[in-house]
Amino acid sequence: MLNSVLLLAEAVVYFSVMVTLFRFRKRIGLGVFVCALGVMHFLETYLASVFYVALPFGMVSPGSAVMFSGKLVMLLLLYIKEDAATVRQPIYGLLLGNALMIGLVLLLRMHAIAPLPDGRSPDIGFIDEMGWLMVWGTTLLFVDAILIILLYEKLGRYLRQAQFARVLICVACVLTFDQAGFFTALHFVAGAPIAVFFGGWFAKMAAALAFSAMLVAYLKWFEARDIQVPRGLTDIFETLTYRERYEALVEHVGRDGLTGLLHRGRFDSDGEAAVQASLRTARPLSLLIVDVDHFKSINDRFGHAEGDKVLKAVASVLGEAASAQDQVFRIGGEEFAILSSRPHSVARLFGESIRHAVKASAATSRFGVTVSAGVSTVSETTHCLADLFALADQRLYKAKSSGRDRVVGEPGGSEHEAAISWTKPAQI
């Protein structure tokens, strides 16, 4: 019982210290975290070859069960929160560093060794044994790291909303593979009995459960919710990294630099596609053009920097008001557009809620910001985005000329009725 409690305590201490170093990576640098991983790699290999404790289900080494399992989880954390281009650095570093150690030991063996004053001589044979175990363990780690990343990404298609299950399955599967591989070397090099395999496997499954729970808790409570996805066999890490950066670039280039909303180019392409889809499927599609009232006077009185803040604040209100099916664009200056799968009357109410939300927003209220909006809906008279835009723009002009701070659509809901009637056969 005492050994089990101590193993759990070791896991908690290991995880706590390592994630603390990781958490402060922006301040102290990621190198501190990576160096700590390297130091622990040597200790875990040493313990795995000579240090075992008895548990009810077999012989267990803290180095293998706790520290190696923890290191694998740390590499997964590094991948999730940074990228594959970063996670490959400690993996390659450990592999090449251990190869270097073997090379240097081969040279050290050629020395004429002077005995110490007490007559002792260094045990080079032990270093040889440790070195080969470390190289084999690091080679397995290289494979483990690729497997856990690929498995993590694969499971993301099915368990994206079940992070704990996703992490646990990844860690448990890879630790099972690693236990088989490392025990094979340990058996031939150090004569480890079969009880070590089964004891180590049970211990690693317990470690997988504990470390997965701690990792998910850390990600949920301490790390920001920015999502890093896949990256970089040229080099699996290079391939994955390229994919992630490409996807990030594609997402970035379609957005307005100031507000982060979709830009005019996306409005032209996505809007035309949405109108044609609405015409084909007879599903409602409305366009709201929203314009900030008297925006020039805000720039003149407070400066362009404050004007930019107003635009970002309005964009934020629009983004919060929009549903997941809506698309919000900045189409120029102080003018925004929203493509919404709402019928006309509901789209007008949506426009009113936006108007009130802008006035109530703390970020815009100190400037007395209001917005006007024009609303149009796909109907038998609008056959393309240009028709829809022209109609909404005409109504925006009417809202401006009739006093601003208002939403103008089709009077009496007749456009909404038209949008419905053109989709059905005429009835007598």
XYZ file of C-alpha atoms in Angstrom:
428
model
C 0.000 0.000 0.000
C 2.818 2.385 0.908
C 4.535 1.777 -2.432
C 1.308 2.573 -4.314
C 0.845 5.825 -2.400
C 4.462 6.804 -3.023
C 4.140 6.116 -6.757
C 1.059 8.325 -6.907
C 2.863 11.048 -4.955
C 5.791 10.841 -7.391
C 3.404 11.218 -10.331
C 1.773 14.287 -8.794
C 5.116 15.898 -7.974
C 6.503 15.161 -11.443
C 3.416 16.503 -13.211
C 3.103 19.579 -10.986
C 6.702 20.700 -11.449
C 6.763 20.048 -15.181
C 3.495 21.854 -15.946
C 4.634 24.769 -13.786
C 7.732 25.088 -15.971
C 5.511 24.765 -19.043
C 3.011 27.292 -17.766
C 5.715 29.940 -17.392
C 7.310 29.187 -20.769
C 6.549 32.674 -22.076
C 8.489 34.182 -19.198
C 11.418 31.827 -18.623
C 11.549 30.173 -22.035
C 10.560 26.749 -23.276
C 14.163 25.590 -22.978
C 13.801 25.216 -19.211
C 10.945 22.762 -19.694
C 12.850 20.820 -22.387
C 16.059 20.637 -20.290
C 14.079 19.281 -17.351
C 12.649 16.583 -19.633
C 16.193 15.640 -20.672
C 17.440 15.335 -17.094
C 14.478 13.199 -16.117
C 15.047 11.002 -19.185
C 18.437 9.920 -17.794
C 17.009 9.274 -14.327
C 14.044 7.271 -15.614
C 16.306 5.001 -17.700
C 18.624 4.412 -14.748
C 15.701 3.572 -12.456
C 14.118 1.325 -15.092
C 17.256 -0.804 -15.189
C 18.049 -1.111 -11.456
C 15.248 0.217 -9.202
C 12.040 -1.810 -8.628
C 9.389 -1.960 -5.938
C 6.873 -4.696 -5.148
C 3.165 -4.100 -5.762
C 0.277 -6.617 -5.488
C 0.294 -7.155 -9.255
C 4.071 -7.412 -9.761
C 7.415 -5.606 -9.810
C 7.331 -1.967 -10.865
C 10.003 0.642 -11.565
C 9.096 4.275 -10.785
C 11.338 5.264 -13.690
C 9.261 3.373 -16.224
C 5.785 3.591 -14.684
C 5.860 7.175 -13.454
C 8.586 9.172 -15.151
C 8.391 7.714 -18.645
C 4.585 7.892 -18.637
C 4.806 11.461 -17.405
C 7.301 12.390 -20.118
C 5.043 11.023 -22.842
C 2.155 13.078 -21.486
C 4.420 16.163 -21.380
C 5.266 15.661 -25.052
C 1.549 15.414 -25.847
C 0.959 18.632 -23.903
C 3.762 20.315 -25.845
C 2.127 19.225 -29.095
C -1.372 20.345 -28.090
C -0.362 23.792 -26.838
C 2.610 24.564 -29.075
C 3.133 22.614 -32.295
C 4.797 19.565 -33.801
C 7.753 21.658 -34.961
C 8.416 22.354 -31.286
C 7.739 18.870 -29.923
C 10.206 17.258 -32.319
C 13.070 19.256 -30.783
C 13.273 17.390 -27.446
C 12.606 14.070 -29.219
C 15.470 14.549 -31.671
C 17.613 16.033 -28.909
C 17.211 13.003 -26.676
C 17.853 10.548 -29.508
C 20.954 12.290 -30.836
C 22.235 13.166 -27.355
C 22.154 9.521 -26.308
C 23.900 8.486 -29.526
C 26.581 11.059 -28.727
C 26.933 9.631 -25.232
C 27.561 6.138 -26.642
C 30.176 7.515 -29.021
C 31.991 9.332 -26.236
C 31.895 6.265 -23.978
C 33.578 4.243 -26.739
C 36.375 6.811 -26.745
C 36.546 6.945 -22.944
C 37.170 3.228 -22.842
C 40.496 3.818 -24.651
C 41.876 5.899 -21.795
C 44.520 4.515 -19.431
C 42.444 5.046 -16.284
C 44.161 6.189 -13.104
C 42.674 4.690 -9.928
C 41.239 7.002 -7.281
C 43.114 7.455 -3.966
C 40.886 4.869 -2.278
C 41.626 2.339 -5.030
C 38.262 2.467 -6.767
C 37.944 2.414 -10.570
C 35.025 3.594 -12.716
C 32.491 1.022 -13.894
C 32.569 1.730 -17.648
C 30.619 -1.470 -18.263
C 27.678 0.008 -16.352
C 27.809 3.143 -18.502
C 27.818 0.939 -21.622
C 24.750 -0.937 -20.405
C 22.938 2.268 -19.459
C 23.852 3.910 -22.717
C 22.410 1.177 -24.920
C 19.249 1.064 -22.826
C 18.885 4.840 -23.180
C 19.373 4.708 -26.952
C 16.802 1.901 -27.264
C 14.408 3.729 -24.938
C 14.791 6.990 -26.873
C 14.286 5.201 -30.201
C 11.060 3.781 -28.791
C 10.160 7.264 -27.562
C 10.574 8.628 -31.092
C 8.084 6.036 -32.370
C 5.841 6.587 -29.338
C 5.704 10.320 -29.970
C 4.660 9.875 -33.589
C 2.041 7.286 -32.617
C 0.515 9.368 -29.834
C 0.236 12.447 -32.067
C -1.317 10.528 -34.958
C -3.670 8.675 -32.609
C -4.633 11.919 -30.881
C -5.499 13.507 -34.228
C -7.353 10.403 -35.453
C -9.471 10.221 -32.308
C -10.270 13.905 -32.694
C -12.794 12.991 -35.386
C -14.820 10.963 -32.906
C -13.934 12.303 -29.434
C -13.409 16.035 -29.962
C -15.914 16.792 -27.215
C -14.556 14.077 -24.885
C -11.029 15.281 -24.203
C -10.370 12.966 -21.253
C -11.333 9.818 -23.177
C -9.295 11.007 -26.168
C -6.136 11.588 -24.104
C -6.554 8.428 -22.001
C -6.953 6.138 -25.026
C -3.904 7.688 -26.704
C -1.686 7.404 -23.642
C -2.833 3.867 -22.682
C -2.346 2.462 -26.198
C 1.105 3.965 -26.674
C 2.275 2.952 -23.187
C 1.183 -0.631 -23.934
C 3.238 -0.620 -27.126
C 6.199 0.906 -25.317
C 6.048 -1.558 -22.427
C 6.351 -4.474 -24.848
C 9.269 -2.854 -26.665
C 11.224 -1.688 -23.628
C 10.740 -4.926 -21.678
C 12.205 -6.877 -24.599
C 15.440 -4.883 -24.342
C 15.403 -4.946 -20.547
C 14.994 -8.733 -20.527
C 18.011 -9.341 -22.769
C 20.258 -6.620 -21.324
C 19.413 -6.810 -17.618
C 17.706 -10.209 -17.318
C 14.359 -8.761 -16.163
C 11.768 -11.494 -15.381
C 8.336 -11.659 -17.051
C 6.739 -10.408 -13.818
C 8.346 -7.058 -14.617
C 6.390 -6.857 -17.886
C 2.982 -7.467 -16.314
C 3.684 -5.400 -13.244
C 4.964 -2.552 -15.392
C 1.950 -2.731 -17.730
C -0.586 -2.532 -14.888
C 1.380 0.315 -13.336
C 1.504 2.194 -16.658
C -2.237 1.841 -17.120
C -2.738 3.354 -13.669
C -0.258 6.088 -14.614
C -2.138 6.689 -17.880
C -5.334 7.230 -15.902
C -3.711 9.566 -13.374
C -1.687 11.621 -15.864
C -4.592 11.910 -18.326
C -6.854 13.261 -15.577
C -4.208 15.769 -14.491
C -3.498 16.839 -18.080
C -7.153 17.470 -18.924
C -7.637 19.379 -15.656
C -4.570 21.518 -16.432
C -5.739 22.272 -19.979
C -9.196 23.196 -18.740
C -8.269 25.336 -15.764
C -4.859 26.807 -16.493
C -4.201 27.011 -20.216
C -5.838 29.508 -22.524
C -8.427 28.048 -24.891
C -6.540 28.677 -28.089
C -6.679 25.501 -30.126
C -3.543 24.186 -31.760
C -4.232 21.488 -34.236
C -2.172 19.131 -36.436
C 1.272 19.528 -37.802
C 5.301 18.478 -39.244
C 7.614 10.786 -42.907
C 10.075 13.075 -44.849
C 9.516 13.830 -41.285
C 6.039 13.275 -39.835
C 6.401 16.450 -37.798
C 7.167 18.528 -40.895
C 4.059 17.252 -42.661
C 1.842 17.972 -39.694
C 3.378 21.404 -39.098
C 2.863 22.401 -42.712
C -0.804 21.394 -42.527
C -1.456 23.394 -39.392
C 0.258 26.516 -40.653
C -1.468 26.246 -44.023
C -4.886 25.992 -42.378
C -4.079 28.935 -40.096
C -2.982 30.996 -43.128
C -6.115 30.154 -45.096
C -8.234 31.206 -42.140
C -6.241 34.399 -41.609
C -6.239 35.694 -45.181
C -10.035 35.667 -45.342
C -10.354 38.086 -42.438
C -10.245 41.822 -41.942
C -7.045 42.860 -40.185
C -8.666 45.329 -37.762
C -11.844 43.575 -36.641
C -11.096 39.909 -37.359
C -14.389 39.612 -39.260
C -14.615 38.084 -42.721
C -13.596 40.649 -45.342
C -15.162 41.975 -48.551
C -13.579 39.310 -50.763
C -15.157 36.586 -48.671
C -18.472 38.437 -48.752
C -18.470 38.460 -52.560
C -17.627 34.745 -52.862
C -19.519 33.319 -49.891
C -22.473 35.634 -50.426
C -22.991 34.637 -54.058
C -22.773 30.954 -53.114
C -25.289 31.477 -50.287
C -27.780 33.259 -52.591
C -27.587 30.499 -55.210
C -28.041 27.851 -52.510
C -31.088 29.709 -51.206
C -32.591 29.857 -54.705
C -31.975 26.116 -55.206
C -33.260 24.933 -51.841
C -35.949 27.585 -51.186
C -34.495 28.205 -47.751
C -34.658 31.788 -46.471
C -31.579 33.988 -46.676
C -31.494 37.592 -45.511
C -28.813 40.242 -45.804
C -28.353 42.989 -43.227
C -26.091 45.919 -44.066
C -25.152 47.714 -40.860
C -23.510 51.142 -40.883
C -22.109 53.150 -37.945
C -23.887 56.494 -37.732
C -21.804 59.709 -37.858
C -18.569 57.722 -37.827
C -16.598 60.511 -39.491
C -17.358 62.821 -36.583
C -15.946 60.233 -34.155
C -12.684 60.194 -36.115
C -12.640 63.988 -36.289
C -13.335 64.528 -32.590
C -11.397 61.689 -30.987
C -8.882 60.590 -33.628
C -8.553 57.532 -35.827
C -7.189 55.349 -33.025
C -10.424 55.809 -31.081
C -12.399 55.308 -34.272
C -10.675 51.961 -34.739
C -11.660 50.998 -31.199
C -15.284 51.810 -32.016
C -15.160 49.632 -35.144
C -13.693 46.732 -33.166
C -16.332 47.182 -30.460
C -19.176 47.165 -33.033
C -17.633 44.106 -34.705
C -17.550 42.381 -31.320
C -21.247 43.142 -30.745
C -22.148 41.787 -34.186
C -20.102 38.631 -33.591
C -21.778 37.995 -30.243
C -25.261 38.605 -31.629
C -24.788 36.347 -34.656
C -25.653 32.668 -34.503
C -23.363 29.861 -35.598
C -25.128 29.808 -39.000
C -24.670 33.558 -39.617
C -21.683 35.070 -41.414
C -20.477 38.515 -40.374
C -18.324 40.661 -42.689
C -16.665 44.051 -42.673
C -17.275 45.223 -46.218
C -15.640 48.633 -46.042
C -14.953 51.530 -43.676
C -17.657 51.583 -41.034
C -19.987 49.273 -42.996
C -20.709 45.674 -42.023
C -22.816 42.910 -43.563
C -24.495 39.858 -42.091
C -25.757 36.907 -44.116
C -28.429 35.192 -42.062
C -30.628 32.155 -42.653
C -33.619 33.998 -41.185
C -36.855 34.944 -42.976
C -37.377 38.650 -43.516
C -39.491 39.520 -40.498
C -37.145 37.660 -38.150
C -34.110 39.271 -39.798
C -35.601 42.709 -39.122
C -36.046 41.804 -35.460
C -32.466 40.560 -35.478
C -31.398 43.935 -36.856
C -33.298 45.698 -34.064
C -31.586 43.562 -31.422
C -28.210 44.507 -32.925
C -29.141 48.172 -32.906
C -30.044 48.056 -29.218
C -26.979 45.956 -28.346
C -24.652 48.525 -29.930
C -26.244 51.349 -27.963
C -26.026 49.341 -24.739
C -22.420 48.257 -25.229
C -20.100 49.873 -22.699
C -17.374 50.089 -25.343
C -19.531 52.232 -27.666
C -21.898 54.056 -25.307
C -19.313 56.653 -24.215
C -19.145 57.863 -27.835
C -22.932 57.719 -28.216
C -22.560 55.266 -31.072
C -25.644 54.136 -32.972
C -26.060 52.074 -36.126
C -28.511 51.991 -39.002
C -29.358 48.902 -41.024
C -31.029 47.891 -44.254
C -32.505 44.408 -44.642
C -33.312 42.417 -47.778
C -34.277 38.791 -48.326
C -33.842 36.453 -51.283
C -37.041 36.413 -53.334
C -38.204 36.021 -56.934
C -36.826 39.518 -57.677
C -33.304 38.874 -56.346
C -31.391 36.439 -58.540
C -27.860 37.163 -57.359
C -25.893 38.771 -54.555
C -25.745 42.082 -56.396
C -29.564 42.288 -56.438
C -29.776 41.437 -52.757
C -27.067 43.939 -51.865
C -28.575 46.739 -53.911
C -31.940 46.302 -52.174
C -30.401 46.238 -48.676
C -28.225 49.233 -49.520
C -31.248 51.172 -50.743
C -32.998 50.509 -47.446
C -29.880 51.470 -45.489
C -29.915 54.800 -47.315
C -33.558 55.216 -46.352
C -32.691 54.500 -42.687
C -29.940 57.137 -42.830
C -32.051 59.776 -44.523
C -34.988 59.301 -42.174
C -33.033 60.014 -38.976
C -30.533 57.169 -38.476
C -30.500 54.727 -35.528
C -33.125 52.530 -37.172
C -33.623 49.352 -39.202
C -35.465 49.473 -42.518
C -36.826 46.441 -44.350
C -39.799 45.699 -46.560
C -42.836 47.551 -45.141
C -45.638 45.358 -43.828
C -43.708 42.153 -44.291
C -44.670 41.913 -47.990
C -41.155 40.901 -48.973
C -41.272 38.043 -46.477
C -44.526 36.888 -48.014
C -42.968 37.104 -51.470
C -39.974 35.106 -50.295
C -42.364 32.344 -49.285
C -44.814 32.521 -52.170
C -42.209 32.238 -54.931
C -41.116 28.891 -53.568
C -44.563 27.299 -53.946
C -46.858 26.667 -56.932
C -49.614 29.234 -57.308
C -52.797 28.182 -55.613
C -56.296 29.022 -56.832
